[in-house]
Structures are given as C-alpha cells and as structure tokens.
Amino acid sequence: MRSRAGTGFGKTLVAILNQMLAADDSFTMIITPIKHIQSSHAESISSKYGLETVVINDETTRDEEFWRTKVHDLKKKQAGTARVFLVTAEQFFLCASGHLSQFGQMIRNTLFNRRLRLVVVDEAHFSHTAGLSRYGLEAFRPVYARLDKLKLRLPHVPWMAATATATIAIMKTIEMILLRPTPAFLSSVMIALHAFVSLVF
C-alpha cells in the first residue's frame, strides 16, 4: 500500500496502530537511518501509545538481562517485553571486522523472527539517496541498498516503506529494493506531493 504523506503526517503511525491491534507477543521493527533521534522516537511511542519500545544500534547494551527480558529469551523460548524495535540498518549485516551484531543474529533465529508482525523502513528514500552510488561517489550508507537481502530472510513478513521525499526515480528504487513483488499502494491527495508510504502483503 502506498500512501502519499508529507513530513509530520505521522507515516509510522500506521505501523504503530497496527501493532496496537495485536493481542499476541508479536512486534514491529522500524528501520531508522538517524541514530540520534531514535531515543526520542522510542520515548514518544512508549508514552503516547503504551508500547514498550527499544532502540537497537551500535551503542545498545550487550547486557544479557536486557536481551532476555526486553528482546527474547531464546533458552526459555519466551518473548521479551518490547513490542517495537527501532533499529539501524547496519545491525543486519556484517560489520567491517566481519562480525554480526547481536540483533542481526537474533533476527535470523526462527523463534524470534516468527513473532515479527511488520517491518517498516522509515526515510525509505535512503535506499536510493544513500544506498546507491551516485554522481561518481560511493554510497555512504550502502546497507540501505541491501535491505532486499533481509527481506528474503523474512518472506512471511509484510514490509512498509515510509518517506516524505519520493521522486519518481526514488519510488522506483524503493519498490525494487523494499517492496517487490506485487506491492499494493494507497495515495492521499490531502497532503504535499512527492511523499508516500508503501505497504506490501
């Protein structure tokens, strides 16, 4: 589903409302490019909607108690208490030293990823503007162009792409990397042009 929605329209609110309808231990994963605003977003989601939200990036604690209680206890096969995860894209891929983050390992575990209700790529235009080499310059966030690899690992999960900066070229990249095959779209004419939210089932 594609919904044209400008800055401040609350594009990720669609995902949050979807999670609020859940009566099980499922969770929503929001991939965000800007680490320094993750904490404020997490606090906002928790306070406004009552959904425990956890930030996952390269500064996230490695404390075992945190991972068991908030994320998932793999030994006890017990869900953690968090229902929304704000994650930087780099967490899903090997770092320069060849290691995979703890969350990257977790998302590959069937016990954990079968709880995944929805993947949201916020600021999805990064798949084009940051993920691809442009004007002879190397991509500065190349993992954004590799999110299709993560999608292949999660064939049972719907994906949603949210952006307020969507030219025709950017939309084509988003559809190719994040939403294929057979995405469904929803458009709104009540807000600015060049913005959309896409959700594929």
PDB file of C-alpha atoms in Angstrom, residues 58-200:
ATOM      1  CA  ASP A  58      25.911   0.034  17.731  1.00  0.00           C
ATOM      2  CA  GLU A  59      25.652   1.614  21.187  1.00  0.00           C
ATOM      3  CA  THR A  60      22.981  -0.739  22.540  1.00  0.00           C
ATOM      4  CA  THR A  61      23.975  -2.581  25.702  1.00  0.00           C
ATOM      5  CA  ARG A  62      25.177  -6.166  25.466  1.00  0.00           C
ATOM      6  CA  ASP A  63      23.835  -6.935  28.917  1.00  0.00           C
ATOM      7  CA  GLU A  64      22.290 -10.413  28.816  1.00  0.00           C
ATOM      8  CA  GLU A  65      19.454  -9.436  31.139  1.00  0.00           C
ATOM      9  CA  PHE A  66      18.398  -6.670  28.735  1.00  0.00           C
ATOM     10  CA  TRP A  67      18.314  -9.054  25.783  1.00  0.00           C
ATOM     11  CA  ARG A  68      16.456 -11.767  27.697  1.00  0.00           C
ATOM     12  CA  THR A  69      13.804  -9.509  29.208  1.00  0.00           C
ATOM     13  CA  LYS A  70      13.331  -6.870  26.504  1.00  0.00           C
ATOM     14  CA  VAL A  71      14.074  -8.748  23.281  1.00  0.00           C
ATOM     15  CA  HIS A  72      13.740 -12.539  23.558  1.00  0.00           C
ATOM     16  CA  ASP A  73      14.892 -15.301  25.871  1.00  0.00           C
ATOM     17  CA  LEU A  74      15.969 -17.983  23.419  1.00  0.00           C
ATOM     18  CA  LYS A  75      16.740 -20.570  26.098  1.00  0.00           C
ATOM     19  CA  LYS A  76      13.309 -20.303  27.707  1.00  0.00           C
ATOM     20  CA  LYS A  77      11.633 -19.664  24.340  1.00  0.00           C
ATOM     21  CA  GLN A  78       9.996 -16.647  25.915  1.00  0.00           C
ATOM     22  CA  ALA A  79       9.155 -13.329  24.246  1.00  0.00           C
ATOM     23  CA  GLY A  80      10.661 -10.142  25.621  1.00  0.00           C
ATOM     24  CA  THR A  81       8.507  -7.234  26.756  1.00  0.00           C
ATOM     25  CA  ALA A  82       9.322  -4.815  23.902  1.00  0.00           C
ATOM     26  CA  ARG A  83       6.758  -4.574  21.110  1.00  0.00           C
ATOM     27  CA  VAL A  84       8.501  -2.007  18.896  1.00  0.00           C
ATOM     28  CA  PHE A  85      12.170  -2.030  17.891  1.00  0.00           C
ATOM     29  CA  LEU A  86      13.863   0.992  16.326  1.00  0.00           C
ATOM     30  CA  VAL A  87      16.870  -0.450  14.524  1.00  0.00           C
ATOM     31  CA  THR A  88      19.648   0.995  12.361  1.00  0.00           C
ATOM     32  CA  ALA A  89      20.078  -0.864   9.064  1.00  0.00           C
ATOM     33  CA  GLU A  90      23.715  -1.714   9.764  1.00  0.00           C
ATOM     34  CA  GLN A  91      22.614  -4.118  12.515  1.00  0.00           C
ATOM     35  CA  PHE A  92      21.508  -6.702   9.955  1.00  0.00           C
ATOM     36  CA  PHE A  93      24.807  -7.055   8.099  1.00  0.00           C
ATOM     37  CA  LEU A  94      28.411  -7.958   8.829  1.00  0.00           C
ATOM     38  CA  CYS A  95      30.493  -5.042  10.061  1.00  0.00           C
ATOM     39  CA  ALA A  96      33.921  -4.142   8.673  1.00  0.00           C
ATOM     40  CA  SER A  97      35.579  -6.621  11.044  1.00  0.00           C
ATOM     41  CA  GLY A  98      33.343  -9.417   9.784  1.00  0.00           C
ATOM     42  CA  HIS A  99      31.121  -9.696  12.852  1.00  0.00           C
ATOM     43  CA  LEU A 100      27.340  -9.715  13.009  1.00  0.00           C
ATOM     44  CA  SER A 101      25.559  -7.699  15.697  1.00  0.00           C
ATOM     45  CA  GLN A 102      23.569  -9.395  18.430  1.00  0.00           C
ATOM     46  CA  PHE A 103      20.300  -8.208  16.915  1.00  0.00           C
ATOM     47  CA  GLY A 104      21.454  -9.366  13.477  1.00  0.00           C
ATOM     48  CA  GLN A 105      21.945 -12.833  14.930  1.00  0.00           C
ATOM     49  CA  MET A 106      18.619 -12.652  16.724  1.00  0.00           C
ATOM     50  CA  ILE A 107      16.609 -11.761  13.608  1.00  0.00           C
ATOM     51  CA  ARG A 108      18.000 -14.892  11.947  1.00  0.00           C
ATOM     52  CA  ASN A 109      16.531 -17.035  14.715  1.00  0.00           C
ATOM     53  CA  THR A 110      13.154 -18.551  13.846  1.00  0.00           C
ATOM     54  CA  LEU A 111      11.904 -18.373  17.434  1.00  0.00           C
ATOM     55  CA  PHE A 112      12.375 -14.617  17.328  1.00  0.00           C
ATOM     56  CA  ASN A 113      11.554 -13.654  13.748  1.00  0.00           C
ATOM     57  CA  ARG A 114       8.295 -15.595  13.632  1.00  0.00           C
ATOM     58  CA  ARG A 115       6.989 -13.024  16.128  1.00  0.00           C
ATOM     59  CA  LEU A 116       7.730 -10.219  13.661  1.00  0.00           C
ATOM     60  CA  ARG A 117       4.467  -8.581  12.611  1.00  0.00           C
ATOM     61  CA  LEU A 118       5.693  -5.823  10.298  1.00  0.00           C
ATOM     62  CA  VAL A 119       8.942  -4.303   9.017  1.00  0.00           C
ATOM     63  CA  VAL A 120       8.877  -0.548   8.469  1.00  0.00           C
ATOM     64  CA  VAL A 121      11.649   1.258   6.604  1.00  0.00           C
ATOM     65  CA  ASP A 122      11.436   4.867   7.742  1.00  0.00           C
ATOM     66  CA  GLU A 123      13.001   7.505   5.489  1.00  0.00           C
ATOM     67  CA  ALA A 124      12.877   4.857   2.774  1.00  0.00           C
ATOM     68  CA  HIS A 125      14.350   7.254   0.218  1.00  0.00           C
ATOM     69  CA  PHE A 126      17.713   6.392   1.803  1.00  0.00           C
ATOM     70  CA  SER A 127      17.624   3.188  -0.258  1.00  0.00           C
ATOM     71  CA  HIS A 128      18.175   5.470  -3.258  1.00  0.00           C
ATOM     72  CA  THR A 129      19.948   8.575  -1.962  1.00  0.00           C
ATOM     73  CA  ALA A 130      22.306   6.821   0.470  1.00  0.00           C
ATOM     74  CA  GLY A 131      22.292   3.201  -0.623  1.00  0.00           C
ATOM     75  CA  LEU A 132      23.340   3.659  -4.243  1.00  0.00           C
ATOM     76  CA  SER A 133      26.465   5.138  -5.808  1.00  0.00           C
ATOM     77  CA  ARG A 134      25.520   8.447  -7.397  1.00  0.00           C
ATOM     78  CA  TYR A 135      27.340  11.108  -9.417  1.00  0.00           C
ATOM     79  CA  GLY A 136      30.533   9.066  -9.298  1.00  0.00           C
ATOM     80  CA  LEU A 137      30.514   8.972  -5.490  1.00  0.00           C
ATOM     81  CA  GLU A 138      30.333   5.824  -3.402  1.00  0.00           C
ATOM     82  CA  ALA A 139      27.188   5.202  -1.378  1.00  0.00           C
ATOM     83  CA  PHE A 140      27.609   6.435   2.198  1.00  0.00           C
ATOM     84  CA  ARG A 141      25.011   4.039   3.676  1.00  0.00           C
ATOM     85  CA  PRO A 142      25.321   1.094   1.258  1.00  0.00           C
ATOM     86  CA  VAL A 143      23.428  -1.277   3.541  1.00  0.00           C
ATOM     87  CA  TYR A 144      20.221   0.519   2.548  1.00  0.00           C
ATOM     88  CA  ALA A 145      20.561  -0.907  -0.950  1.00  0.00           C
ATOM     89  CA  ARG A 146      20.959  -4.373   0.574  1.00  0.00           C
ATOM     90  CA  LEU A 147      17.768  -4.467   2.588  1.00  0.00           C
ATOM     91  CA  ASP A 148      16.283  -6.712  -0.076  1.00  0.00           C
ATOM     92  CA  LYS A 149      18.593  -9.417   1.320  1.00  0.00           C
ATOM     93  CA  LEU A 150      16.942  -9.012   4.712  1.00  0.00           C
ATOM     94  CA  LYS A 151      13.537  -9.167   3.067  1.00  0.00           C
ATOM     95  CA  LEU A 152      14.433 -12.537   1.539  1.00  0.00           C
ATOM     96  CA  ARG A 153      15.139 -13.851   5.038  1.00  0.00           C
ATOM     97  CA  LEU A 154      11.677 -12.790   6.183  1.00  0.00           C
ATOM     98  CA  PRO A 155       9.310 -13.998   3.438  1.00  0.00           C
ATOM     99  CA  HIS A 156       6.388 -14.273   5.871  1.00  0.00           C
ATOM    100  CA  VAL A 157       6.541 -10.618   6.973  1.00  0.00           C
ATOM    101  CA  PRO A 158       4.847  -7.615   5.273  1.00  0.00           C
ATOM    102  CA  TRP A 159       7.055  -4.591   4.608  1.00  0.00           C
ATOM    103  CA  MET A 160       6.157  -0.933   4.683  1.00  0.00           C
ATOM    104  CA  ALA A 161       8.239   1.898   3.210  1.00  0.00           C
ATOM    105  CA  ALA A 162       7.695   5.421   4.535  1.00  0.00           C
ATOM    106  CA  THR A 163       9.128   8.642   3.137  1.00  0.00           C
ATOM    107  CA  ALA A 164       8.295  12.289   2.585  1.00  0.00           C
ATOM    108  CA  THR A 165      10.866  12.593  -0.214  1.00  0.00           C
ATOM    109  CA  ALA A 166       9.774  10.439  -3.127  1.00  0.00           C
ATOM    110  CA  THR A 167      10.544  11.473  -6.673  1.00  0.00           C
ATOM    111  CA  ILE A 168       9.627   9.042  -9.437  1.00  0.00           C
ATOM    112  CA  ALA A 169      13.199   7.715  -9.557  1.00  0.00           C
ATOM    113  CA  ILE A 170      13.286   7.248  -5.790  1.00  0.00           C
ATOM    114  CA  MET A 171       9.932   5.495  -5.806  1.00  0.00           C
ATOM    115  CA  LYS A 172      11.198   3.034  -8.414  1.00  0.00           C
ATOM    116  CA  THR A 173      14.238   2.233  -6.269  1.00  0.00           C
ATOM    117  CA  ILE A 174      12.090   1.772  -3.176  1.00  0.00           C
ATOM    118  CA  GLU A 175       9.751  -0.578  -4.991  1.00  0.00           C
ATOM    119  CA  MET A 176      12.651  -2.574  -6.438  1.00  0.00           C
ATOM    120  CA  ILE A 177      14.628  -2.948  -3.201  1.00  0.00           C
ATOM    121  CA  LEU A 178      11.989  -2.927  -0.481  1.00  0.00           C
ATOM    122  CA  LEU A 179       8.586  -3.808  -1.854  1.00  0.00           C
ATOM    123  CA  ARG A 180       8.737  -6.280  -4.705  1.00  0.00           C
ATOM    124  CA  PRO A 181       6.974  -8.496  -5.572  1.00  0.00           C
ATOM    125  CA  THR A 182       3.420  -7.228  -6.079  1.00  0.00           C
ATOM    126  CA  PRO A 183       3.268  -4.205  -3.765  1.00  0.00           C
ATOM    127  CA  ALA A 184      -0.078  -2.581  -3.070  1.00  0.00           C
ATOM    128  CA  PHE A 185      -0.409   1.196  -2.929  1.00  0.00           C
ATOM    129  CA  LEU A 186      -2.623   3.800  -1.311  1.00  0.00           C
ATOM    130  CA  SER A 187      -2.386   7.501  -2.215  1.00  0.00           C
ATOM    131  CA  SER A 188      -3.761  10.571  -0.469  1.00  0.00           C
ATOM    132  CA  VAL A 189      -4.309  13.929  -2.164  1.00  0.00           C
ATOM    133  CA  MET A 190      -4.706  15.895   1.039  1.00  0.00           C
ATOM    134  CA  ILE A 191      -1.015  16.490   1.653  1.00  0.00           C
ATOM    135  CA  ALA A 192       2.138  17.514  -0.215  1.00  0.00           C
ATOM    136  CA  LEU A 193       3.397  15.821  -3.344  1.00  0.00           C
ATOM    137  CA  HIS A 194       6.499  13.635  -3.500  1.00  0.00           C
ATOM    138  CA  ALA A 195       5.770  11.672  -0.350  1.00  0.00           C
ATOM    139  CA  PHE A 196       4.417   8.219   0.170  1.00  0.00           C
ATOM    140  CA  VAL A 197       4.011   5.237   2.430  1.00  0.00           C
ATOM    141  CA  SER A 198       4.019   1.777   0.881  1.00  0.00           C
ATOM    142  CA  LEU A 199       2.889  -1.454   2.463  1.00  0.00           C
ATOM    143  CA  VAL A 200       3.132  -4.826   0.778  1.00  0.00           C
TER     144      VAL A 200
END
